[in-house]
Each structure stands twice: as C-alpha cells, then as structure tokens.
Amino acid sequence: MLVEWEQVKQRILHTLLASGEDTLDFTQENENIADLWAMVKQMTDVLLVPASDALKIRTSMEVQMEFVRQALQYLEQSYKNYTLMTVFGNLHQAQLGGVPGTYQLVRSFLNIKLPVSVPGLQVGISRIPWLSPATENKVRLHYRRALRNNTDPYKRAVYCIIGRCDIADNHSEVADKTEDYLWLKLNQVCFDENSSSAPQDRLTLSQFQKQLLEDYGESHFAVNQQPFLYFQVLFLTAQFEAAIAFLFRTERLRCHAVHVALVLFELKLLLKSSGQSAQLLSHEAGDPPATRRLNFVRLLMLYTRKFESTDPREALQYFYFLRNEKDSQGENMFLRCVSELVIESREFDMILGKLENNGSRKNADKVLELMNKLLSPVVSQISAPQSNKERLKNMAHAIAERYKAQGISTKKPVDSTFYLLLDLITFFDEYHAGHIDRAFDSQPRAQRVTVTLQPGETCLQQIFPFLIPADSSCSPKRQAQGTSSCKASPSNNKLEKYLSLQIIEQLKLVPLSQEYVEERVAAFRHFSDEIRHNLSEVLLATMNILFTQYKRLKCASPATPARPTRVIEDRDSQLRSQARALITFAGMIPYRTSGDTNARLVQMEVLMN
C-alpha cells in the first residue's frame, strides 16, 4: 500500500510539473545526493578510540588524522573519477594505451587538457616516501630563501605541500576550484605538536575549521546557488554538526540532514548539545574554538512536526532514537514525545493498543504481518554475516521467543505463515551450505524456537493442525524430546534418507508422492502470498536435492550383500517417482511460475530417466 501511494504521489508530482525533468534538473540533484552519501560513508569509516564521550573521540589526534586521511581519499577518488570520465569521453584525443596505471591515465588526461607535450612528466611517477623532519626543515628553508617569490605557481605549490609551509598562500593560480583548495590545505594540516616549524608554517585542523566556518562563512561560498558545495567544505573538514545544521535550513534537503545526523548519532560521532533549550547549532564553554554542537532532540522534533499529526507511525520511528535522551527534568524524551503524539493525533489504539472485552491486550503493532512481508523476499537467499537475511532471521527468532514467553497469540493464518517461513529459511540455509540430506532432515526452526511438544505430537502438527499426521514409526518419547521427524542412526542410511524426505513433505508445500499431488494442490490455495512467492525456489531446491541423490546413487559402488541390487533399484524408482510428482504438482497449481523454473525442473527430471 505504501509503495502504491508513493507511485501515486510521483504521478501527481509529474502532472503538476508538466514537463517533469525538463523543468527541474532532477538528474543533477540526484547526483549531488549520491555524492553526499558517498561522502558520509567515507568520513564515518574511521577507527574510533576508546573514550567516555563523543567530544573526546572527535578531538583525539588519532581520530582527527583519520578524518583528514578519509577526506583526502574522497577528494582524490573524486578527481580520479573525473579524470577517467574525461579520458574515456575523448579517447581519440587522449590516446590511451600502454600498461594500465597512473602514468598512462595522467598522460592521457594531459593530452586532452594540455595538448603540448609536458617535459619532466615521467619524473614524478615513482613512489615518494614521507619526508623526515630534517628533510622537511630543509625544504622549508629552501622555500623561504629561494622560492617564496618564484613566478612558477606550481613549483611553489609543490614545495608548500611537501614541506607544509607558507600556509597563508592559498595558491589561487593552481587551486582555482574549492575541491582543489581543500585538498591542498588538508595536505598542509600538521598534527606533530613537537614540530620545529614556525607558527606561520603550522596549520592545525582546528585553525582550518575556524577559517572555513567563521572567517570565510556562507557568503564566501555562495550557499544559495551551491548548497552541496558548502556542505562538502564543512563535512570534509569534520565539521559535521555545522554541515547538518546548514543543510537542514534547505527544505528539500532537510530529510538528508536528519538522516546524516542519525547516522552520526548511531556511530557515536555526533556532538550533542548538553541542554534541550540550546539553539540548533551552538558553541559551549570549554569546547575547542571551532567545535560546534547540534541540538539533536530539537532537530528531530522540528523535522517530525510537519507530519506527526498525519503520519504518527512515521514519527514514532524517529522518536525511538530519543529513547536514551533526557530533558532538564530527567524525563525520558521518547516517552515525552510519544505522550504528546498520542494526545495530538488521538490515535490511542494504534499507538498504545487496546484491551479486548475479555481483558486481553491487543498488540498495537502487526509485528508478524510485517515480518512476513520482510522475510518472504529473503527466504531463499544465501545467508551472509550482516546481510538483510541474517538480520531479519535473528529478529524473527527474538520475536518468536518473546511471543512464546509472553503467551502472545495472533491470527492463525499470520502465525502459520510466520513459522513456516522460519522453517523454509532453515531448509534453504542447509541447502545452500551443501548439506543436501540435512536440508530435508534438519529440525524445523519453528519447533526449536516456539513449541513445546506433547507426547505423540510433532512440531508442525502443533503449529499447523491441518498437516499430515505424525509418522507412526516415531515413538511418542522421541517426539516429546523435540524431533519433528525421528532421526535414524547414521549407520542406517536407507532409513535416514527415507525419514529426511518426510520433513519437506510435512511442510505441506510440495508432494513427494503421486498420491499427495491433489492434496497439495488443494492446500496450496490456502497459503499466503508470502509463501507462494517462494514456491519456484522451493521446487527447484527440492528437485535439485532429488537429482543430487540420484547422481550419488548412480555413482555409488556396485551392489553388495548388505546392499542388494533390489534395494538400489527401489531407491532409483522412488527418486524418479518423487521427481514426477513435483513436475505434476508444478503444472497443476493455480500459480504462474517462470518459464525458466519449469524448464529447469523438466530438464532435471529428464536426466533422471
């Protein structure tokens, strides 16, 4: 529904604008926003030092050096991208060739910008190590004696960068763009407190920050015409709070300012105001001169004010970040904001929930319905650390544990879909891990998480009462011990494989026998869309497992007295029969699978005959 509404809003916007992107340059705006977030990613990718608060982290020399390094890398990568685009946009003039590398790229770029041959270009391609303090002093001394008044601006700039000297010279002849100026000055920033350089040759990060924010300010950078440029200047010099406060003043960019603040807040890099009554951007006594603090609480409350009455659910998402913040009276800001939101919106039932007539509490949020929608697209994906699937899976386990502990029950179709999705996630995890037998034989996740079995009852029966009955060969004692399909001992390979196939059949999704095809087709109509969307992957995985077992059977050693030919033939016939049942089921269900899925199913089934 939300996606549909967003599409409707886009159509309305396009109609109102008439000519769409011809009227407003959306493309350039999108590029600037993409660059903004690339910058945020680059500048926050730093190794933090142990400290009690964000100010100590931000003012530590190690972190400030990391900020400068990250800013230089961002500027250099941006210029490299510009160089590549220039070269590949003028390949004939660039004459790109030779061994790929920095030299060939620079040479081709200069062929475009400076068609006349540049002498001495190749001299600078070797790796230049950091200068020792003694060598730096020699460079500075030579610069002051012989080069300060030199007419070659490039030579002066190189000496000033390598020797970190003459910080008063902005080298406007060379650094004619803001990005070039930033790169040059960041290279001159000095962190060596014991340096023997003169004060006029020392540029600290704090001095550079103050120069940009206070001495130059917004008027120098024409912020009305280029808001992204001024944001870049502040952000790349680690003045995050000032950059956010500036961006927040522009209506169309306000959401990005808030979200950048949330990123920094979660990473513990944001300097927050000590009091809630402070201005949005303030300087507090005892802070370094160029340090500014952001009133994080005010920022979120100003942002949510425009939509909290019409979209309280969205406002709650932002208020949650205030769960550990307190006002001057010690009251929790999250509770305070939610209380005000409830009173203003009058959405008591939606936000707080309600008591049913029997006194039971009805949950305010439809957690399982939302989790089903989120889990469905990732069920068949390969799990990886910190992936969406892994995070959602862990969240689903926590929800299942909480619901079990608190005795919370939901609508049966929603509940059934949720636990079936968990079982399918377990199935696919085993399948992708290469545990072909365990993919069938693995203990369903829903059982492990939420169900206490009674004697004679399987997990899947308790969650899905309409499923097939428990296998009569499983003793009540073993079922009560927590096995939904009683596992055979590893030595009994035939029985193990037979029982392993019962798991996928108990999930009531696909048939592994012709006699169950019609029953599975009829049951399929009762499954939710979240389950149906995964049918193709379930069919392919199941068929692939059958095909793998078939190949293992054919490649196995010849018949032995312990494993007679009749047993092998029976197993061969069983696998082919199960494959045919899958093909029949795929053709009968009232759901359109992709042509590629059907082709792959038929191909594997044919290879088994």
Coordinates of C-alpha atoms in Angstrom, one line a residue:
M1 CA 0.0 0.0 0.0
L2 CA 2.8 2.4 0.9
V3 CA 4.6 1.6 -2.4
E4 CA 1.4 2.3 -4.4
W5 CA 0.9 5.6 -2.6
E6 CA 4.4 6.7 -3.4
Q7 CA 3.8 5.8 -7.1
V8 CA 0.6 7.9 -7.0
K9 CA 2.5 10.8 -5.5
Q10 CA 5.1 10.6 -8.2
R11 CA 2.4 10.7 -10.9
I12 CA 0.7 13.7 -9.3
L13 CA 4.1 15.5 -9.0
H14 CA 4.9 14.8 -12.6
T15 CA 1.5 16.2 -13.7
L16 CA 1.9 19.3 -11.7
L17 CA 5.4 19.9 -13.1
A18 CA 4.1 19.4 -16.6
S19 CA 7.4 18.9 -18.3
G20 CA 8.9 16.9 -15.5
E21 CA 12.7 16.8 -15.5
D22 CA 12.9 19.4 -18.3
T23 CA 11.6 22.0 -15.8
L24 CA 13.8 21.0 -12.8
D25 CA 17.2 19.4 -13.1
F26 CA 16.4 16.2 -11.1
T27 CA 19.4 14.4 -12.5
Q28 CA 21.9 16.8 -11.1
E29 CA 20.1 16.8 -7.8
N30 CA 20.2 13.0 -7.6
E31 CA 23.9 13.0 -8.4
N32 CA 24.6 15.6 -5.7
I33 CA 22.7 13.5 -3.2
A34 CA 24.5 10.3 -4.2
D35 CA 27.8 12.2 -3.7
L36 CA 26.6 13.5 -0.3
W37 CA 26.0 10.0 1.0
A38 CA 29.3 8.7 -0.5
M39 CA 31.0 11.4 1.4
V40 CA 29.2 10.4 4.6
K41 CA 30.2 6.8 4.1
Q42 CA 33.8 7.8 3.5
M43 CA 34.1 10.2 6.5
T44 CA 32.5 7.8 9.0
D45 CA 34.7 4.9 8.1
V46 CA 37.2 5.6 10.8
L47 CA 38.6 3.6 13.7
L48 CA 37.3 5.2 16.9
V49 CA 39.4 5.4 20.1
P50 CA 38.1 4.4 23.5
A51 CA 36.6 7.5 25.2
S52 CA 33.9 8.4 27.6
D53 CA 32.1 10.8 25.3
A54 CA 31.9 11.9 21.6
L55 CA 33.9 15.1 22.3
K56 CA 37.0 13.2 23.4
I57 CA 36.7 10.9 20.5
R58 CA 36.3 13.7 18.0
T59 CA 39.2 15.8 19.4
S60 CA 41.7 12.9 19.8
M61 CA 44.6 13.3 17.4
E62 CA 44.3 9.7 16.1
V63 CA 40.7 10.3 15.0
Q64 CA 41.4 13.7 13.6
M65 CA 44.2 12.3 11.5
E66 CA 41.8 9.6 10.3
F67 CA 39.3 12.3 9.3
V68 CA 41.9 14.1 7.3
R69 CA 43.1 10.9 5.6
Q70 CA 39.5 10.0 4.7
A71 CA 38.8 13.4 3.3
L72 CA 41.9 13.4 1.1
Q73 CA 41.0 9.9 -0.2
Y74 CA 37.5 11.1 -1.0
L75 CA 38.8 14.2 -2.9
E76 CA 41.4 12.1 -4.7
Q77 CA 38.9 9.4 -5.7
S78 CA 36.5 12.1 -7.0
Y79 CA 39.2 13.7 -9.1
K80 CA 40.3 10.2 -10.4
N81 CA 36.7 9.6 -11.4
Y82 CA 36.6 13.0 -13.2
T83 CA 39.9 12.1 -14.9
L84 CA 38.5 8.7 -16.1
M85 CA 35.3 10.3 -17.4
T86 CA 37.3 12.9 -19.3
V87 CA 39.7 10.3 -20.8
F88 CA 37.0 7.8 -21.8
G89 CA 34.9 10.7 -23.2
N90 CA 37.7 11.7 -25.5
L91 CA 39.5 8.5 -26.4
H92 CA 40.8 9.7 -29.7
Q93 CA 42.5 12.8 -28.3
A94 CA 43.6 11.0 -25.1
Q95 CA 45.5 8.3 -27.0
L96 CA 45.1 5.9 -24.0
G97 CA 47.5 3.0 -24.3
G98 CA 50.4 1.1 -22.8
V99 CA 50.3 -0.7 -19.4
P100 CA 47.3 0.4 -17.4
G101 CA 48.3 2.6 -14.5
T102 CA 48.5 6.0 -13.0
Y103 CA 51.1 7.3 -15.5
Q104 CA 49.1 6.3 -18.6
L105 CA 45.9 7.8 -17.1
V106 CA 47.6 11.1 -16.3
R107 CA 49.4 11.2 -19.6
S108 CA 46.1 10.7 -21.5
F109 CA 44.4 13.3 -19.3
L110 CA 47.1 15.8 -20.1
N111 CA 46.8 15.1 -23.8
I112 CA 43.3 16.5 -23.5
K113 CA 43.9 19.4 -21.2
L114 CA 47.4 20.3 -22.3
P115 CA 47.9 19.2 -25.9
V116 CA 51.5 20.4 -25.9
S117 CA 54.0 17.9 -24.5
V118 CA 54.8 18.3 -20.8
P119 CA 58.5 17.9 -20.1
G120 CA 59.5 16.0 -16.9
L121 CA 56.2 14.2 -16.5
Q122 CA 57.7 10.8 -16.0
V123 CA 60.0 12.0 -13.2
G124 CA 57.1 12.1 -10.8
I125 CA 55.6 8.6 -11.2
S126 CA 57.9 6.9 -8.7
R127 CA 56.7 6.4 -5.1
I128 CA 57.7 9.3 -2.9
P129 CA 58.1 8.3 0.8
W130 CA 57.2 10.6 3.7
L131 CA 59.9 13.2 4.3
S132 CA 61.8 13.0 7.6
P133 CA 61.6 16.1 9.9
A134 CA 65.1 17.1 9.0
T135 CA 64.3 17.0 5.3
E136 CA 61.1 18.9 5.8
N137 CA 63.1 21.6 7.5
K138 CA 65.5 21.8 4.6
V139 CA 62.5 22.1 2.2
R140 CA 61.0 24.9 4.2
L141 CA 64.4 26.7 4.5
H142 CA 65.0 26.4 0.7
Y143 CA 61.4 27.6 0.0
R144 CA 61.8 30.7 2.2
R145 CA 65.2 31.6 0.8
A146 CA 64.7 30.9 -2.9
L147 CA 61.2 30.1 -3.9
R148 CA 58.8 32.3 -1.9
N149 CA 58.7 34.9 -4.7
N150 CA 59.2 32.4 -7.5
T151 CA 57.0 33.1 -10.5
D152 CA 56.2 29.4 -11.1
P153 CA 52.9 28.8 -9.1
Y154 CA 53.1 25.0 -9.5
K155 CA 56.6 24.8 -8.1
R156 CA 55.6 26.9 -5.1
A157 CA 52.5 24.8 -4.5
V158 CA 54.5 21.5 -4.6
Y159 CA 57.0 22.9 -2.1
C160 CA 54.3 24.1 0.2
I161 CA 52.5 20.7 0.1
I162 CA 55.7 18.6 0.7
G163 CA 57.2 20.9 3.3
R164 CA 53.9 22.0 4.8
C165 CA 54.9 25.7 4.8
D166 CA 53.6 29.2 3.9
I167 CA 50.0 28.4 4.9
A168 CA 49.0 31.9 4.2
D169 CA 49.3 31.4 0.5
N170 CA 46.1 30.0 -1.0
H171 CA 47.8 29.2 -4.4
S172 CA 44.8 30.5 -6.3
E173 CA 46.6 30.2 -9.6
V174 CA 46.8 26.4 -9.1
A175 CA 43.9 25.6 -6.8
D176 CA 41.2 27.5 -8.6
K177 CA 38.4 25.2 -7.5
T178 CA 37.1 24.6 -4.0
E179 CA 37.9 20.9 -4.1
D180 CA 41.5 21.7 -5.1
Y181 CA 41.8 24.2 -2.3
L182 CA 40.5 21.8 0.2
W183 CA 42.9 19.1 -0.9
L184 CA 45.9 21.4 -0.8
K185 CA 45.1 22.7 2.7
L186 CA 44.3 19.3 4.1
N187 CA 47.7 18.2 2.9
Q188 CA 49.2 21.1 4.9
V189 CA 47.4 20.2 8.2
C190 CA 50.0 19.4 10.8
F191 CA 49.5 17.1 13.8
D192 CA 53.0 17.0 15.1
E193 CA 52.9 19.0 18.3
N194 CA 56.7 18.8 18.7
S195 CA 57.3 20.1 15.2
S196 CA 60.1 22.7 14.8
S197 CA 58.3 24.6 12.2
A198 CA 57.5 28.3 12.7
P199 CA 53.9 29.3 13.7
Q200 CA 53.3 30.8 10.3
D201 CA 54.1 27.4 8.8
R202 CA 51.8 25.4 11.1
L203 CA 48.2 24.8 10.1
T204 CA 46.2 22.7 12.6
L205 CA 42.8 21.2 11.8
S206 CA 41.1 23.5 14.4
Q207 CA 42.6 26.5 12.7
F208 CA 41.5 25.4 9.2
Q209 CA 38.0 24.6 10.5
K210 CA 37.7 28.1 12.1
Q211 CA 38.9 29.7 8.9
L212 CA 36.2 28.0 6.8
L213 CA 33.3 28.4 9.2
E214 CA 33.9 31.8 10.7
D215 CA 36.4 33.7 8.5
Y216 CA 35.0 32.7 5.1
G217 CA 31.5 31.6 6.1
E218 CA 28.4 31.1 3.9
S219 CA 28.8 34.4 2.0
H220 CA 32.1 33.4 0.5
F221 CA 30.8 30.1 -0.8
A222 CA 27.5 31.4 -2.3
V223 CA 25.4 28.9 -0.5
N224 CA 22.2 29.9 -2.1
Q225 CA 23.5 28.7 -5.5
Q226 CA 25.6 25.8 -4.3
P227 CA 24.4 24.3 -1.0
F228 CA 26.0 21.0 -1.7
L229 CA 29.4 22.7 -2.1
Y230 CA 29.3 24.4 1.3
F231 CA 28.1 21.1 2.9
Q232 CA 31.1 19.4 1.3
V233 CA 33.5 22.0 2.7
L234 CA 32.2 21.6 6.2
F235 CA 31.8 17.9 6.2
L236 CA 35.2 17.1 4.7
T237 CA 36.8 19.2 7.4
A238 CA 35.0 17.2 10.1
Q239 CA 32.6 20.0 11.0
F240 CA 29.7 17.6 10.9
E241 CA 27.3 19.5 13.1
A242 CA 27.6 22.8 11.2
A243 CA 27.2 20.9 7.9
I244 CA 24.0 19.3 9.2
A245 CA 22.5 22.5 10.6
F246 CA 23.2 24.3 7.3
L247 CA 21.6 21.5 5.2
F248 CA 18.6 21.4 7.5
R249 CA 17.8 25.0 6.6
T250 CA 17.1 24.0 3.0
E251 CA 13.6 22.5 2.8
R252 CA 14.2 20.0 0.0
L253 CA 17.4 18.7 1.7
R254 CA 16.0 18.6 5.2
C255 CA 15.4 14.8 5.2
H256 CA 19.0 14.2 4.2
A257 CA 20.3 16.4 7.0
V258 CA 18.3 14.5 9.6
H259 CA 19.3 11.1 8.3
V260 CA 23.0 12.1 8.3
A261 CA 22.6 13.2 11.9
L262 CA 21.0 9.8 12.7
V263 CA 24.0 8.0 11.1
L264 CA 26.5 10.0 13.2
F265 CA 24.4 9.6 16.3
E266 CA 24.3 5.8 16.0
L267 CA 28.1 5.8 15.3
K268 CA 28.7 8.0 18.4
L269 CA 30.3 10.7 16.3
L270 CA 27.7 13.4 16.8
L271 CA 28.4 16.2 19.3
K272 CA 25.1 16.9 21.0
S273 CA 24.1 20.0 23.0
S274 CA 24.1 19.4 26.7
G275 CA 20.7 21.2 27.1
Q276 CA 17.4 20.8 25.2
S277 CA 16.9 24.6 25.2
A278 CA 20.0 25.3 23.2
Q279 CA 20.0 26.6 19.7
L280 CA 20.1 24.1 16.8
L281 CA 23.8 24.8 16.5
S282 CA 25.7 26.1 19.4
H283 CA 29.2 26.5 21.0
E284 CA 29.6 25.6 24.6
A285 CA 32.1 26.9 27.1
G286 CA 35.1 24.6 27.4
D287 CA 34.9 23.3 23.9
P288 CA 37.7 24.0 21.3
P289 CA 37.2 27.2 19.3
A290 CA 36.0 25.6 16.1
T291 CA 33.8 23.0 17.8
R292 CA 30.0 23.2 17.4
R293 CA 27.3 21.1 19.0
L294 CA 23.9 20.1 17.5
N295 CA 20.7 20.1 19.4
F296 CA 19.8 16.5 18.3
V297 CA 16.4 16.5 20.1
R298 CA 15.3 19.8 18.6
L299 CA 16.4 18.6 15.2
L300 CA 14.2 15.5 15.3
M301 CA 11.2 17.4 16.8
L302 CA 11.4 20.1 14.2
Y303 CA 11.6 17.6 11.4
T304 CA 8.7 15.4 12.6
R305 CA 6.4 18.4 13.4
K306 CA 5.1 18.6 9.9
F307 CA 3.9 15.0 9.6
E308 CA 3.5 13.7 13.1
S309 CA -0.2 14.5 13.2
T310 CA -1.0 12.9 9.9
D311 CA 1.6 10.1 10.0
P312 CA 2.2 9.2 13.7
R313 CA 3.7 5.8 12.7
E314 CA 6.5 7.5 10.8
A315 CA 7.1 10.0 13.7
L316 CA 7.5 7.1 16.1
Q317 CA 10.4 5.7 14.0
Y318 CA 12.3 9.0 14.7
F319 CA 11.3 9.3 18.3
Y320 CA 12.7 5.9 19.0
F321 CA 16.2 7.4 18.6
L322 CA 15.5 9.5 21.7
R323 CA 15.0 6.5 23.9
N324 CA 18.2 7.3 25.9
E325 CA 17.8 11.1 25.9
K326 CA 16.5 13.0 28.9
D327 CA 15.2 16.6 29.3
S328 CA 16.3 19.0 32.0
Q329 CA 13.9 17.5 34.5
G330 CA 15.2 14.0 33.8
E331 CA 12.2 12.8 31.9
N332 CA 12.8 10.3 29.1
M333 CA 12.4 12.2 25.8
F334 CA 11.0 9.2 23.9
L335 CA 8.1 8.8 26.5
R336 CA 7.5 12.5 26.4
C337 CA 7.4 12.7 22.6
V338 CA 5.1 9.7 22.4
S339 CA 2.8 11.1 25.1
E340 CA 2.5 14.3 23.2
L341 CA 2.0 12.5 19.9
V342 CA -0.9 10.4 21.4
I343 CA -2.7 13.4 22.7
E344 CA -2.3 15.4 19.5
S345 CA -3.1 12.6 17.0
R346 CA -5.8 10.9 19.1
E347 CA -4.6 7.6 17.7
F348 CA -4.8 5.8 21.1
D349 CA -5.5 2.3 19.8
M350 CA -2.9 2.4 17.0
I351 CA 0.0 3.7 19.2
L352 CA -0.8 2.2 22.6
G353 CA -3.0 -0.8 21.8
K354 CA -6.3 -1.6 23.5
L355 CA -7.9 -4.1 25.8
E356 CA -10.4 -6.5 24.4
N357 CA -13.7 -7.2 26.1
N358 CA -12.2 -10.2 27.9
G359 CA -9.4 -8.1 29.3
S360 CA -6.7 -9.4 27.0
R361 CA -4.3 -6.9 25.4
K362 CA -4.4 -6.5 21.7
N363 CA -1.0 -5.7 20.3
A364 CA -0.7 -2.2 18.8
D365 CA 1.7 -3.3 16.0
K366 CA 1.1 -6.0 13.5
V367 CA 4.6 -7.4 14.0
L368 CA 4.1 -10.8 12.4
E369 CA 2.4 -9.4 9.3
L370 CA 5.3 -7.0 8.8
M371 CA 7.9 -9.7 9.4
N372 CA 6.2 -12.0 6.9
K373 CA 6.4 -9.3 4.3
L374 CA 10.1 -8.7 5.1
L375 CA 11.1 -12.3 5.4
S376 CA 9.4 -13.5 2.2
P377 CA 11.9 -11.9 -0.3
V378 CA 15.0 -13.2 1.5
V379 CA 13.9 -16.8 2.3
S380 CA 15.8 -18.4 -0.5
Q381 CA 18.9 -16.1 -0.4
I382 CA 22.3 -17.2 0.8
S383 CA 23.0 -16.2 4.3
A384 CA 26.0 -13.9 4.9
P385 CA 27.1 -12.1 8.1
Q386 CA 25.3 -8.7 8.5
S387 CA 23.2 -9.4 5.4
N388 CA 19.5 -8.5 5.3
K389 CA 18.5 -12.1 5.6
E390 CA 20.7 -12.7 8.6
R391 CA 19.5 -9.6 10.5
L392 CA 15.8 -10.4 9.7
K393 CA 16.3 -14.0 10.7
N394 CA 17.8 -13.0 14.1
M395 CA 15.0 -10.5 14.6
A396 CA 12.4 -13.2 13.8
H397 CA 13.9 -15.6 16.3
A398 CA 13.8 -12.9 19.0
I399 CA 10.2 -12.1 18.2
A400 CA 9.2 -15.8 18.4
E401 CA 11.0 -16.2 21.7
R402 CA 9.2 -13.1 23.1
Y403 CA 5.8 -14.2 21.9
K404 CA 6.3 -17.6 23.4
A405 CA 7.5 -16.2 26.8
Q406 CA 4.6 -13.6 27.0
G407 CA 2.0 -16.0 25.6
I408 CA 1.1 -13.7 22.8
S409 CA -1.2 -15.2 20.1
T410 CA -2.1 -13.7 16.7
K411 CA -4.4 -14.7 13.9
K412 CA -3.8 -18.3 12.9
P413 CA -3.0 -17.6 9.1
V414 CA -0.5 -14.9 10.0
D415 CA 1.1 -17.1 12.8
S416 CA 1.2 -20.1 10.5
T417 CA 2.9 -18.2 7.7
F418 CA 5.5 -16.7 10.1
Y419 CA 6.6 -20.1 11.4
L420 CA 6.5 -21.7 8.0
L421 CA 8.8 -19.0 6.7
L422 CA 11.2 -19.7 9.5
D423 CA 11.2 -23.4 8.6
L424 CA 11.8 -22.6 5.0
I425 CA 14.8 -20.3 6.0
T426 CA 16.3 -23.3 7.8
F427 CA 15.7 -25.5 4.8
F428 CA 17.4 -23.1 2.4
D429 CA 20.3 -22.4 4.8
E430 CA 21.1 -26.2 4.9
Y431 CA 20.6 -26.4 1.1
H432 CA 23.0 -23.5 0.3
A433 CA 25.5 -24.9 2.8
G434 CA 25.6 -28.1 0.7
H435 CA 24.0 -30.2 3.4
I436 CA 21.7 -32.0 0.9
D437 CA 20.5 -34.6 3.3
R438 CA 20.2 -32.2 6.2
A439 CA 18.2 -29.8 4.1
F440 CA 15.5 -32.4 4.3
D441 CA 16.4 -33.8 7.7
S442 CA 17.1 -30.6 9.6
Q443 CA 14.9 -29.9 12.6
P444 CA 12.4 -27.2 11.7
R445 CA 13.3 -23.8 13.1
A446 CA 9.8 -23.1 14.3
Q447 CA 9.9 -26.1 16.6
R448 CA 13.2 -25.1 18.1
V449 CA 12.1 -21.6 18.8
T450 CA 8.5 -21.7 19.9
V451 CA 7.0 -25.1 20.5
T452 CA 7.0 -27.5 23.5
L453 CA 5.8 -30.8 22.2
Q454 CA 3.3 -33.1 23.8
P455 CA 3.8 -36.9 23.7
G456 CA 2.7 -38.2 20.3
E457 CA 2.7 -34.7 18.6
T458 CA 5.1 -33.2 16.1
C459 CA 6.1 -29.5 15.9
L460 CA 4.4 -29.0 12.6
Q461 CA 1.2 -30.5 13.8
Q462 CA 1.1 -28.1 16.7
I463 CA 1.7 -25.1 14.6
F464 CA -0.3 -26.3 11.5
P465 CA -3.1 -28.6 12.7
F466 CA -4.1 -29.3 9.1
L467 CA -0.8 -31.0 8.2
I468 CA -0.4 -34.8 7.8
P469 CA -0.3 -36.9 10.9
A470 CA 2.9 -37.8 12.7
D471 CA 4.8 -40.8 11.4
S472 CA 3.6 -43.8 13.2
S473 CA 7.2 -45.2 13.3
C474 CA 8.2 -42.3 15.6
S475 CA 7.8 -43.2 19.3
P476 CA 6.0 -40.6 21.5
K477 CA 9.0 -40.5 23.7
R478 CA 11.3 -39.4 20.9
Q479 CA 8.7 -36.8 19.7
A480 CA 8.5 -35.4 23.1
Q481 CA 12.3 -35.0 23.2
G482 CA 12.0 -32.5 20.3
T483 CA 12.4 -34.2 17.0
S484 CA 9.6 -33.5 14.5
S485 CA 10.9 -36.3 12.3
C486 CA 12.6 -39.0 14.3
K487 CA 16.2 -39.2 13.0
A488 CA 17.7 -42.6 12.4
S489 CA 21.2 -43.5 13.5
P490 CA 23.9 -42.6 11.0
S491 CA 24.6 -46.2 10.2
N492 CA 21.1 -46.8 8.9
N493 CA 21.5 -44.8 5.6
K494 CA 18.3 -46.0 3.9
L495 CA 16.1 -45.2 6.9
E496 CA 17.8 -41.8 7.4
K497 CA 17.1 -40.8 3.8
Y498 CA 13.6 -42.0 3.9
L499 CA 12.9 -40.0 7.1
S500 CA 14.7 -37.0 5.8
L501 CA 12.2 -36.7 2.9
Q502 CA 9.3 -36.5 5.5
I503 CA 10.4 -33.0 6.6
I504 CA 9.8 -31.3 3.3
E505 CA 6.6 -33.2 3.0
Q506 CA 5.4 -32.2 6.4
L507 CA 5.8 -28.6 5.4
K508 CA 2.8 -29.2 3.2
L509 CA 4.2 -27.3 0.3
V510 CA 5.2 -29.8 -2.4
P511 CA 4.3 -33.5 -2.8
L512 CA 6.9 -36.3 -2.9
S513 CA 4.4 -38.9 -4.0
Q514 CA 1.8 -39.0 -6.7
E515 CA -0.9 -39.8 -4.1
Y516 CA -0.4 -36.4 -2.4
V517 CA -0.3 -34.3 -5.5
E518 CA -4.0 -33.3 -5.5
E519 CA -4.0 -32.8 -1.7
R520 CA -1.0 -30.4 -2.0
V521 CA -2.6 -28.6 -4.9
A522 CA -5.8 -28.1 -2.9
A523 CA -3.8 -27.0 0.2
F524 CA -1.8 -24.5 -1.9
R525 CA -4.8 -22.3 -2.3
H526 CA -4.8 -21.6 1.5
F527 CA -1.2 -20.4 1.6
S528 CA -0.5 -16.7 1.8
D529 CA 1.3 -14.8 -1.0
E530 CA 4.5 -14.6 1.1
I531 CA 4.7 -18.4 0.9
R532 CA 3.6 -18.6 -2.8
H533 CA 6.3 -16.2 -3.9
N534 CA 8.9 -18.7 -2.7
L535 CA 7.3 -21.7 -4.5
S536 CA 9.6 -21.6 -7.5
E537 CA 12.7 -21.7 -5.3
V538 CA 11.3 -24.5 -3.2
L539 CA 10.5 -26.6 -6.2
L540 CA 14.0 -26.0 -7.7
A541 CA 15.8 -26.8 -4.5
T542 CA 13.7 -29.9 -3.8
M543 CA 14.2 -31.2 -7.4
N544 CA 17.9 -30.4 -7.2
I545 CA 18.2 -32.4 -4.0
L546 CA 16.4 -35.4 -5.6
F547 CA 18.7 -35.1 -8.6
T548 CA 21.8 -35.0 -6.4
Q549 CA 20.7 -38.1 -4.5
Y550 CA 20.0 -39.8 -7.8
K551 CA 23.5 -39.0 -9.1
R552 CA 25.0 -40.3 -5.8
L553 CA 23.1 -43.5 -6.2
K554 CA 24.3 -44.0 -9.8
C555 CA 27.9 -43.2 -8.8
A556 CA 27.9 -45.5 -5.7
S557 CA 29.7 -48.8 -5.5
P558 CA 28.1 -51.9 -7.1
A559 CA 25.6 -54.0 -5.2
T560 CA 26.8 -55.9 -2.2
P561 CA 25.1 -58.5 0.1
A562 CA 24.5 -55.7 2.6
R563 CA 23.1 -53.5 -0.2
P564 CA 21.4 -55.8 -2.8
T565 CA 20.5 -54.7 -6.3
R566 CA 16.8 -54.7 -5.4
V567 CA 17.4 -52.0 -2.8
I568 CA 19.2 -49.8 -5.3
E569 CA 16.6 -50.3 -7.9
D570 CA 13.8 -49.5 -5.4
R571 CA 15.6 -46.3 -4.4
D572 CA 16.1 -45.3 -8.0
S573 CA 12.4 -45.8 -8.8
Q574 CA 11.4 -43.9 -5.7
L575 CA 13.5 -40.8 -6.6
R576 CA 12.2 -40.8 -10.2
S577 CA 8.6 -41.1 -8.9
Q578 CA 9.2 -38.2 -6.5
A579 CA 10.6 -36.1 -9.3
R580 CA 7.5 -36.8 -11.5
A581 CA 5.3 -35.8 -8.6
L582 CA 7.0 -32.4 -8.4
I583 CA 6.5 -31.9 -12.2
T584 CA 2.9 -32.8 -12.0
F585 CA 2.3 -30.5 -9.0
A586 CA 4.1 -27.6 -10.8
G587 CA 1.7 -28.0 -13.7
M588 CA -1.5 -28.2 -11.6
I589 CA -1.1 -25.4 -9.1
P590 CA -3.1 -22.2 -9.9
Y591 CA 0.1 -20.1 -9.8
R592 CA 2.2 -18.9 -12.7
T593 CA 5.8 -19.9 -12.2
S594 CA 8.5 -18.5 -14.6
G595 CA 9.3 -20.4 -17.8
D596 CA 12.9 -20.8 -16.6
T597 CA 11.7 -22.6 -13.5
N598 CA 9.6 -25.1 -15.5
A599 CA 12.4 -25.7 -18.0
R600 CA 14.9 -26.4 -15.2
L601 CA 12.5 -28.7 -13.4
V602 CA 11.8 -30.7 -16.6
Q603 CA 15.5 -30.8 -17.5
M604 CA 16.5 -32.4 -14.2
E605 CA 13.5 -34.8 -14.3
V606 CA 14.5 -35.9 -17.8
L607 CA 18.1 -36.5 -16.7
M608 CA 16.8 -38.9 -14.1
N609 CA 15.1 -41.1 -16.7

